[in-house]
XYZ file of C-alpha atoms in Angstrom:
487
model
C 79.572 99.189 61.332
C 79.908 102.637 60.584
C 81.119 104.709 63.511
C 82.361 108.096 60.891
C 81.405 111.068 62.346
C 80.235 114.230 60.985
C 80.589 117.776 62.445
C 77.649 119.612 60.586
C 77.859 122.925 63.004
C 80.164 125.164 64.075
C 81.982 123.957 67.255
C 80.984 126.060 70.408
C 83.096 124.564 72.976
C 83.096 126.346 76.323
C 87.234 125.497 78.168
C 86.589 127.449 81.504
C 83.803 128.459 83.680
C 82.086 131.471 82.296
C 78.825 133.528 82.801
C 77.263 131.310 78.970
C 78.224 128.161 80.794
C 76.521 128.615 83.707
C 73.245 130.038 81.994
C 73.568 126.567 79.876
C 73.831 124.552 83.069
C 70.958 126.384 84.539
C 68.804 125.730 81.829
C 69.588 122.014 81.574
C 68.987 121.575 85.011
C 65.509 123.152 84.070
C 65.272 120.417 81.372
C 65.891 117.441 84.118
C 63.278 119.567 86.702
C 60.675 118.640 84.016
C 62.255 114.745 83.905
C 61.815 114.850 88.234
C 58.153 116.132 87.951
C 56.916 114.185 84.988
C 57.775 110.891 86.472
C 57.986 111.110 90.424
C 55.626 114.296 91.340
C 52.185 112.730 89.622
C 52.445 109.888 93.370
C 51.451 113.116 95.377
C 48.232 112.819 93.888
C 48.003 109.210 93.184
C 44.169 108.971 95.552
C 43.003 111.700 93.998
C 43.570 109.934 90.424
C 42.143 106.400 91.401
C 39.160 108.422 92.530
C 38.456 110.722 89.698
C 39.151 107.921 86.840
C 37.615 105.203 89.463
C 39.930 102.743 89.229
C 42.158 100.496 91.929
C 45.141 100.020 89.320
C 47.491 101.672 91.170
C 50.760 99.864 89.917
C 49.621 101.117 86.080
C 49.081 104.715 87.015
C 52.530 104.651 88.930
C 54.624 102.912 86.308
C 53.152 103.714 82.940
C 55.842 106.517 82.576
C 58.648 104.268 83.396
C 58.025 101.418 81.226
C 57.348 103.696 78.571
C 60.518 105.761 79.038
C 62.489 102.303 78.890
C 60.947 102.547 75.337
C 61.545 105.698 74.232
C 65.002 106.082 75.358
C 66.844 103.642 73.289
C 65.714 105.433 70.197
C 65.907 109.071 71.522
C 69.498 108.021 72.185
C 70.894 106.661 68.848
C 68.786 109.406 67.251
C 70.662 112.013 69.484
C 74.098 110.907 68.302
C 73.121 110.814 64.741
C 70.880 114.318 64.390
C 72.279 115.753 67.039
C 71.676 116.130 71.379
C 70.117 119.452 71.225
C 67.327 118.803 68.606
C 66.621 115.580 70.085
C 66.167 117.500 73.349
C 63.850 119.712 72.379
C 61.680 116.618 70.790
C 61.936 114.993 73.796
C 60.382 118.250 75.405
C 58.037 118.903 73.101
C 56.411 114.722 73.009
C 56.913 115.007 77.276
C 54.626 118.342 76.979
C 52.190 117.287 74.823
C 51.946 113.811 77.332
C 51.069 116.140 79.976
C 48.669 118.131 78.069
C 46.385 114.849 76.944
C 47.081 113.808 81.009
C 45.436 117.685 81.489
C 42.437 117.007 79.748
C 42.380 113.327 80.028
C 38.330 112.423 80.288
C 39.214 108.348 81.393
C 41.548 106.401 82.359
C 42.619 104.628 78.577
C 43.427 108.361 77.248
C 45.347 109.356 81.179
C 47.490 106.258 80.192
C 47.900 107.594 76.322
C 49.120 110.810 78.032
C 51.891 108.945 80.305
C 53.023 106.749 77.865
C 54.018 110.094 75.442
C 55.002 111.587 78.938
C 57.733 108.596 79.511
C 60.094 110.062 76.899
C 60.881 112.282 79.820
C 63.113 109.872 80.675
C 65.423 110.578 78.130
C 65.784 114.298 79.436
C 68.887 113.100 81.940
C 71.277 111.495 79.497
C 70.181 114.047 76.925
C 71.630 116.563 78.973
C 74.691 114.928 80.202
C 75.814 114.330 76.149
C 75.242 117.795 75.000
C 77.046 119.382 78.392
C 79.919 117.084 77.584
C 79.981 117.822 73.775
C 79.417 121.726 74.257
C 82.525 122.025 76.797
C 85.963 120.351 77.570
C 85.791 116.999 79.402
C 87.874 118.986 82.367
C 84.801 121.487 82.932
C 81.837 118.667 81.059
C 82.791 116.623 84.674
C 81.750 119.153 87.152
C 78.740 120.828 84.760
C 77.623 117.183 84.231
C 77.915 116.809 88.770
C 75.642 119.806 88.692
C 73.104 119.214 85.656
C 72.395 115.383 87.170
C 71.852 116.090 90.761
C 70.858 120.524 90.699
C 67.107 119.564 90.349
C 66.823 117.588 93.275
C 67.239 120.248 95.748
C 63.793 121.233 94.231
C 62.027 118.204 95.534
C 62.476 119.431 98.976
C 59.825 122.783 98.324
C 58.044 120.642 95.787
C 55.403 119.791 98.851
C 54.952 123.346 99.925
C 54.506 124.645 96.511
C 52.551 121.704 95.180
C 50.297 121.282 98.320
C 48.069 124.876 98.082
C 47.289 124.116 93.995
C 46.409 120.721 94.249
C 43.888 121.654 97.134
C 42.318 124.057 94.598
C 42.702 122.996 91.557
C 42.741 118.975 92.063
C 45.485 116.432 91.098
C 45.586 117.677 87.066
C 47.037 120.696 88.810
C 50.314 118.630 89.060
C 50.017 118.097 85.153
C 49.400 122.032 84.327
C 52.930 122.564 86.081
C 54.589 119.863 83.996
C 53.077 121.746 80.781
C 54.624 125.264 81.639
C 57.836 123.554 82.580
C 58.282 121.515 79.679
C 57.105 125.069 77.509
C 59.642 127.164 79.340
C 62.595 124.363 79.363
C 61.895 123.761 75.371
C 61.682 127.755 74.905
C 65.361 127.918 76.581
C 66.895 125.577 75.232
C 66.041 126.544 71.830
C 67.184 129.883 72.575
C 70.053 129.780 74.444
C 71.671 125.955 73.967
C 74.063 125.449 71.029
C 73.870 122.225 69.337
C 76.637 119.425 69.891
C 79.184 119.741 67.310
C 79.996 116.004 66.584
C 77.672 113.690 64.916
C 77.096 109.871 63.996
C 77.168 108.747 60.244
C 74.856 105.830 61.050
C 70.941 105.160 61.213
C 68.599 104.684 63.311
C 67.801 101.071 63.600
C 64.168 101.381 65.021
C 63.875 97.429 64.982
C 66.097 97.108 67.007
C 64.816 100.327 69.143
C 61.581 99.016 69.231
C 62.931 95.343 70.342
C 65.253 96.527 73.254
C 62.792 99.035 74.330
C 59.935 96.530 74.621
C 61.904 94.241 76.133
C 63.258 96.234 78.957
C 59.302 97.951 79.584
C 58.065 94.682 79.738
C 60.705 92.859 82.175
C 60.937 96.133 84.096
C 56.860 95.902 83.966
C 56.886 92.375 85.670
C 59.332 93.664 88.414
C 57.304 96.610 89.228
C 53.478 94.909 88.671
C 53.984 91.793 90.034
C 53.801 92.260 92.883
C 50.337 93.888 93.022
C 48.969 91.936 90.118
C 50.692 88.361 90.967
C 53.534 86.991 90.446
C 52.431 83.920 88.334
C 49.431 85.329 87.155
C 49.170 84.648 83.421
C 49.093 87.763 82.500
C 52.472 88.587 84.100
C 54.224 85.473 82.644
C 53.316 86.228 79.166
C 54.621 89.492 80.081
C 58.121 87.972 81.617
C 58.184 85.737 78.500
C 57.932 88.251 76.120
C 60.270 90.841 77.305
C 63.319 87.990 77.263
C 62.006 86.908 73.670
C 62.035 90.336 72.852
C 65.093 90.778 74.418
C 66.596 87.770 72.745
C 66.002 89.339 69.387
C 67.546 92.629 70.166
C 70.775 90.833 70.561
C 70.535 88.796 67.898
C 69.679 91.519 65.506
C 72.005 93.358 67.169
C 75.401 90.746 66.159
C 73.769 90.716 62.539
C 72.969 94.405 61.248
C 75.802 96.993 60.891
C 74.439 99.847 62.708
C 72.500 98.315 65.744
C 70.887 100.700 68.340
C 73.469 99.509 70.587
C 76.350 97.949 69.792
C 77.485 94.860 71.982
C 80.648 94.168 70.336
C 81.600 98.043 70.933
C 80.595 97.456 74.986
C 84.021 96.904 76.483
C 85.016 95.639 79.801
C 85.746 98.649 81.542
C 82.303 100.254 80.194
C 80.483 96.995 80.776
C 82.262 97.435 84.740
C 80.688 100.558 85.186
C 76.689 99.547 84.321
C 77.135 96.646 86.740
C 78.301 99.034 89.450
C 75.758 101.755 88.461
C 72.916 99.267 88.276
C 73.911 97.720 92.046
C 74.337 100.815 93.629
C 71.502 102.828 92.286
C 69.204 99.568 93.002
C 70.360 99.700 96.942
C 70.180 103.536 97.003
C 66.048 103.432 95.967
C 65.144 100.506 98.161
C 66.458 101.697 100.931
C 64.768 104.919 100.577
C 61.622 103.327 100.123
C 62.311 101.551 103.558
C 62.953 104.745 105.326
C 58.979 105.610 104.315
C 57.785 102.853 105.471
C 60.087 102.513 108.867
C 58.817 106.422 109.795
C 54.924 104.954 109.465
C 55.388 102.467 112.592
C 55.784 103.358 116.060
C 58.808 102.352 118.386
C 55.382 101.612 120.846
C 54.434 98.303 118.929
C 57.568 96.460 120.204
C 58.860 95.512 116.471
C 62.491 96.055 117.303
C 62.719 98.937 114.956
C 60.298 102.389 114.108
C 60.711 105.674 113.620
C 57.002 107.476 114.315
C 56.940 110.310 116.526
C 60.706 110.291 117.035
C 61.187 113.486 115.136
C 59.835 115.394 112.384
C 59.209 113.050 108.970
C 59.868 116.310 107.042
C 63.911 115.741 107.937
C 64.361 112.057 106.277
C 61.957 113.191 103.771
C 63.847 116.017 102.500
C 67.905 114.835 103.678
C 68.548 113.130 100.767
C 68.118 116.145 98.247
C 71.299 118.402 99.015
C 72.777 115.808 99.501
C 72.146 114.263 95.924
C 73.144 118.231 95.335
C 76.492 118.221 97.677
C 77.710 114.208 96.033
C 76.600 114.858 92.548
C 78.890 118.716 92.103
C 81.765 117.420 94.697
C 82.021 113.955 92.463
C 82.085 116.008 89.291
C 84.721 118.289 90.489
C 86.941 115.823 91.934
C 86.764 113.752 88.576
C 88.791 115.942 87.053
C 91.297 115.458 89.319
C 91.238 111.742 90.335
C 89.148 110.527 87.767
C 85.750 109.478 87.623
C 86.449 105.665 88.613
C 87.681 106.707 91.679
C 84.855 109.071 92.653
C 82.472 106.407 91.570
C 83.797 103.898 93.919
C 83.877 106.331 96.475
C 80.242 107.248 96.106
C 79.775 103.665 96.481
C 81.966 103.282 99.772
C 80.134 106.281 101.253
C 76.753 104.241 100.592
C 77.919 101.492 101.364
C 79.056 102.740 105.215
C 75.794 104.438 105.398
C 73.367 101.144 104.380
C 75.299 98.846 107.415
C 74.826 101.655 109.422
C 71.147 102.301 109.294
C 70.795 98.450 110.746
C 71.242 100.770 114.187
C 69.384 103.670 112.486
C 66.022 101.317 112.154
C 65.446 102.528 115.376
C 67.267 105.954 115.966
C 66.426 109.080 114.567
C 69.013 111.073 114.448
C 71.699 108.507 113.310
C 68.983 107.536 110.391
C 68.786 111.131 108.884
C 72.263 110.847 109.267
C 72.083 107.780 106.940
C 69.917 109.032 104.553
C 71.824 112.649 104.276
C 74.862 110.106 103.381
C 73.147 107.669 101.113
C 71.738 111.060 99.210
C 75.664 111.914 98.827
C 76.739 108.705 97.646
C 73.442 108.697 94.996
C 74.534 112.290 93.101
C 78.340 110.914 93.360
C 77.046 107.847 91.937
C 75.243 109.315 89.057
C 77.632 111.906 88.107
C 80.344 109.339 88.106
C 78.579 106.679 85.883
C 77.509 109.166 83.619
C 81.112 110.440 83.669
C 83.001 107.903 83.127
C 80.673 106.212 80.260
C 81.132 109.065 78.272
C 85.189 109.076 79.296
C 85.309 105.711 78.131
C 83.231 105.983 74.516
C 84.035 107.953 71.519
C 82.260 111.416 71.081
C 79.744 109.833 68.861
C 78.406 107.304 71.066
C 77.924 109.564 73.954
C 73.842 109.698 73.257
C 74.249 105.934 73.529
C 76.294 105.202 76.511
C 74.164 107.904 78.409
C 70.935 106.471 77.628
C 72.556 103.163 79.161
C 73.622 104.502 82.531
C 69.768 105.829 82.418
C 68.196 102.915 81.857
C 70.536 100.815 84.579
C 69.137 103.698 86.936
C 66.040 102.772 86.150
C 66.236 99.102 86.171
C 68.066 98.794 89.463
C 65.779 100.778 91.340
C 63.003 98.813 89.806
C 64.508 95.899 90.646
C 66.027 95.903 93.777
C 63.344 97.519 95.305
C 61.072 94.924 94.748
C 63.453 92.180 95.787
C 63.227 93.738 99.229
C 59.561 93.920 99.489
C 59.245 90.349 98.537
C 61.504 89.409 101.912
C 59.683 92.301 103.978
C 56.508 90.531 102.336
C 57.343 86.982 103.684
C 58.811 87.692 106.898
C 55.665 89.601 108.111
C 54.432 89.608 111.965
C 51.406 90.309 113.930
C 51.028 92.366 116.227
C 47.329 92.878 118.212
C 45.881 90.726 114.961
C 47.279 93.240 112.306
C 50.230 92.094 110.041
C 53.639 94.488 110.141
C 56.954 93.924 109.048
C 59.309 91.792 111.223
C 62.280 93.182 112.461
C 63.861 90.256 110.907
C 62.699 91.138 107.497
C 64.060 94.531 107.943
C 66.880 93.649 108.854
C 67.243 91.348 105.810
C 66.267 94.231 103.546
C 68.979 96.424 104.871
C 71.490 93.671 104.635
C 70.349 92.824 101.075
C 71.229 96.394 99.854
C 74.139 96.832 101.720
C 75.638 93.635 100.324
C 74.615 94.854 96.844
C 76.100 98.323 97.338
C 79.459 95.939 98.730
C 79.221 94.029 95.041
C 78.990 97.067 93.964
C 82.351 98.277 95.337
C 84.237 95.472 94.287
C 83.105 95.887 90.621
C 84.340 100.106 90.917
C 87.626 98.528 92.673
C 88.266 96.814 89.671
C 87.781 99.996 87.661
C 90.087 101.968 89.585
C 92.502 99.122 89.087
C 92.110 98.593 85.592
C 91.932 102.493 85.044
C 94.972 103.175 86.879
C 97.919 100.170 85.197
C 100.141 101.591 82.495
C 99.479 100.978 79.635
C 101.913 98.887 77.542
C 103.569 100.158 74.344
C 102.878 97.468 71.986
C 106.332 95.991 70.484
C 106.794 95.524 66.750
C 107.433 92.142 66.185
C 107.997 93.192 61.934
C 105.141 91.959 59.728
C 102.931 90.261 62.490
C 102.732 93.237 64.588
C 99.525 94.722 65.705
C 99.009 98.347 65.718
């Protein structure tokens, strides 16, 4: 295992706040606007795409992008630490551009697909970012830049309707796809203008065997959480996929023990670092499912008797858009206070904020007001969360590794919300009621979902708790015992 680094240009290294640093920020937080659009905007037209490729496979043309980011960003990681974060970003641009060019033009469904499969290296844009702004700056003024580039684009998502709405009207859904070409053109164009490269580099290789086996395995296991459910469970077609994303899987880590260089070393995955996925992965999984029960609690009507419904209580607009500055407000606050506290601690207080907030919207089920209170806090507790886990990975690794760890809080993102989410529409799923001969979701089974994530987010606390802990005892000057001593 090689872990020698090599500084092959000049070190520009910003140590205070100044008028460059911000136009760097700005411009990475262009780079993860591109990320938001590429993966999450393409559902406002999802209709409009089953109709014009006339298909009902709904679950591919929502998840294509994600399983294929799970792909891409394993290699786009290791390749960033060893040729560097800022060329890797611009690649990652570039292939994410071109994706949304072939989605453009795309004349059937097979070549749409193509398009969002090149498209899912989009994925890679966040942790891209949050290595080169903590390679290009301090780690005091990296913390709050990295608050800022993580969570800045989300306040975007609350025009995205108003500006979206008009062009798709006219110009149909590949509208959405001409906007994620000029964004991807403009971000590229800036940051290969204005973004210096990072300054420390990786000796190794690029193991794409073991890219390609971790990658595959994660798409495919993260393919059976989020296809299942529409395509069955124990279809055949999903259990070969199950199967061969833990075989795949499987090899990854035995390849990984063997070869020098893997794509990601276990045996360099430490407790404190290994603490910090679990936590990330918990509390990002109970953050997205319970945003995806606040859409479908604001669809049914106090009037049906459930025990719970939001419909016609207030304006949808408010929960719909109450988690952005708030992702905005807990991502910049958590970055600023790391420097300070430390990133463990802001971490687990994201958490406890989330937590308080998920036990709290069992009353908000059926209040208004106290739910867009919930969801302003659980937005808070998601850019603290993020900021933090990015944070404190890259606190905890060596400069070189920083593409790596990244791309892992990234992919835990991704996985919990993946995974979580469809845990709790499995129990919404099997505690369903009727009500004048139509099924709807029991009040029992929400109730159950909201308990689910809030214990998870509770796990989740425990695990940063530990952190804190471990992060906070002295450490002990080793005593030379002559010969045998260990240095």
């Amino acid at each position: 295992m090689n872990d020698a680094t090599v500084e092959l240009d000049p070190i520009v290294e910003e140590r205070r706040w100044s008028g460059r640093l911000i136009g760097w920020v700005a411009v990475l937080v262009l780079a993860n606007r591109v990320a938001d659009t590429v993966m999450t905007t393409p559902q406002m037209v999802l209709s409009e795409m089953l109709e014009y490729f006339g298909t009902d496979q709904v679950a591919w043309l929502n998840s294509s992008a994600l399983l294929a980011g799970a792909i891409w960003s394993p290699l786009l990681a290791k390749s960033a630490d060893i040729f560097g974060k800022r060329r890797v970003l611009l690649l990652t641009l570039l292939v994410a551009g071109a994706g949304s060019v072939v989605c453009l033009i795309a004349p059937n469904l097979a070549v749409f697909l193509l398009g969002r499969v090149m498209q899912g290296a989009a994925m890679a844009v966040v942790f891209l970012t949050v290595a080169l702004t903590r390679q290009i700056s301090t780690p005091r003024v990296a913390m709050t830049a990295i608050g800022i580039v993580t969570s800045a684009s989300a306040i975007v998502g609350i025009v995205e309707p108003f500006l979206m709405d008009p062009l798709i009207d006219r110009f149909g859904f590949q509208s959405v796809f001409a906007v994620s070409v000029a964004l991807a053109a403009v971000a590229a164009l800036c940051v290969l203008r204005l973004i210096p490269e990072s300054p420390v580099r990786s000796s190794g290789r690029v193991d794409v065997g073991g890219a390609l086996l971790l990658g595959g395995g994660l798409a495919a296991v993260l393919g059976y959480a989020s296809l299942g459910q529409d395509l069955g469970w124990l279809s055949g077609g999903m259990i070969i996929l199950l199967a061969a994303g833990a075989a795949a899987l499987t090899g990854w880590v035995v390849l990984a023990l063997r070869v020098d260089d893997p794509i990601v070393d276990i045996r360099a995955l430490n407790r404190p670092l290994v603490l910090t996925l679990l936590a990330v992965v918990l509390a990002a999984g109970s953050f997205q499912a319970m945003i995806q029960l606040t859409d479908l609690i604001t669809e049914v009507s106090p009037d049906l008797g459930l025990g719970y419904g939001l419909k016609d209580l207030g304006p949808e607009a408010v929960l719909f858009a109450a988690p952005a500055p708030g992702i905005l407000l807990g991502g910049t606050l958590a970055g600023w206070l790391a420097t300070r506290i430390g990133p463990a601690r802001t971490l687990l207080g994201g958490i406890a904020i989330g937590t308080v907030a998920t036990f709290t919207m069992l009353a908000g089920v059926s209040s208004f007001p106290l739910m867009a209170g919930c969801i302003g806090l659980l937005g808070i507790a998601a850019g603290a969360i993020g900021a933090s886990g990015f944070n404190l990975a890259t606190d905890l690794a060596p400069p070189e590794r920083h593409g790596v760890v990244s791309g892992l809080v990234s992919v835990m993102l991704a996985i919990g919300g993946a995974v979580v989410t469809v845990a709790g529409t499995a129990v919404l799923n099997a505690t369903t009621t009727e009500v004048d001969g139509a099924p709807h979701n029991s009040a029992t089974g929400v109730y159950l979902y909201v308990l689910i994530a809030g214990i998870l987010f509770a796990l989740a606390a425990v695990t940063a708790t530990v952190l804190v802990r471990n992060r906070s005892a002295p450490r002990q000057t080793p005593v030379n015992r002559g010969r045998h001593a260990r240095v």
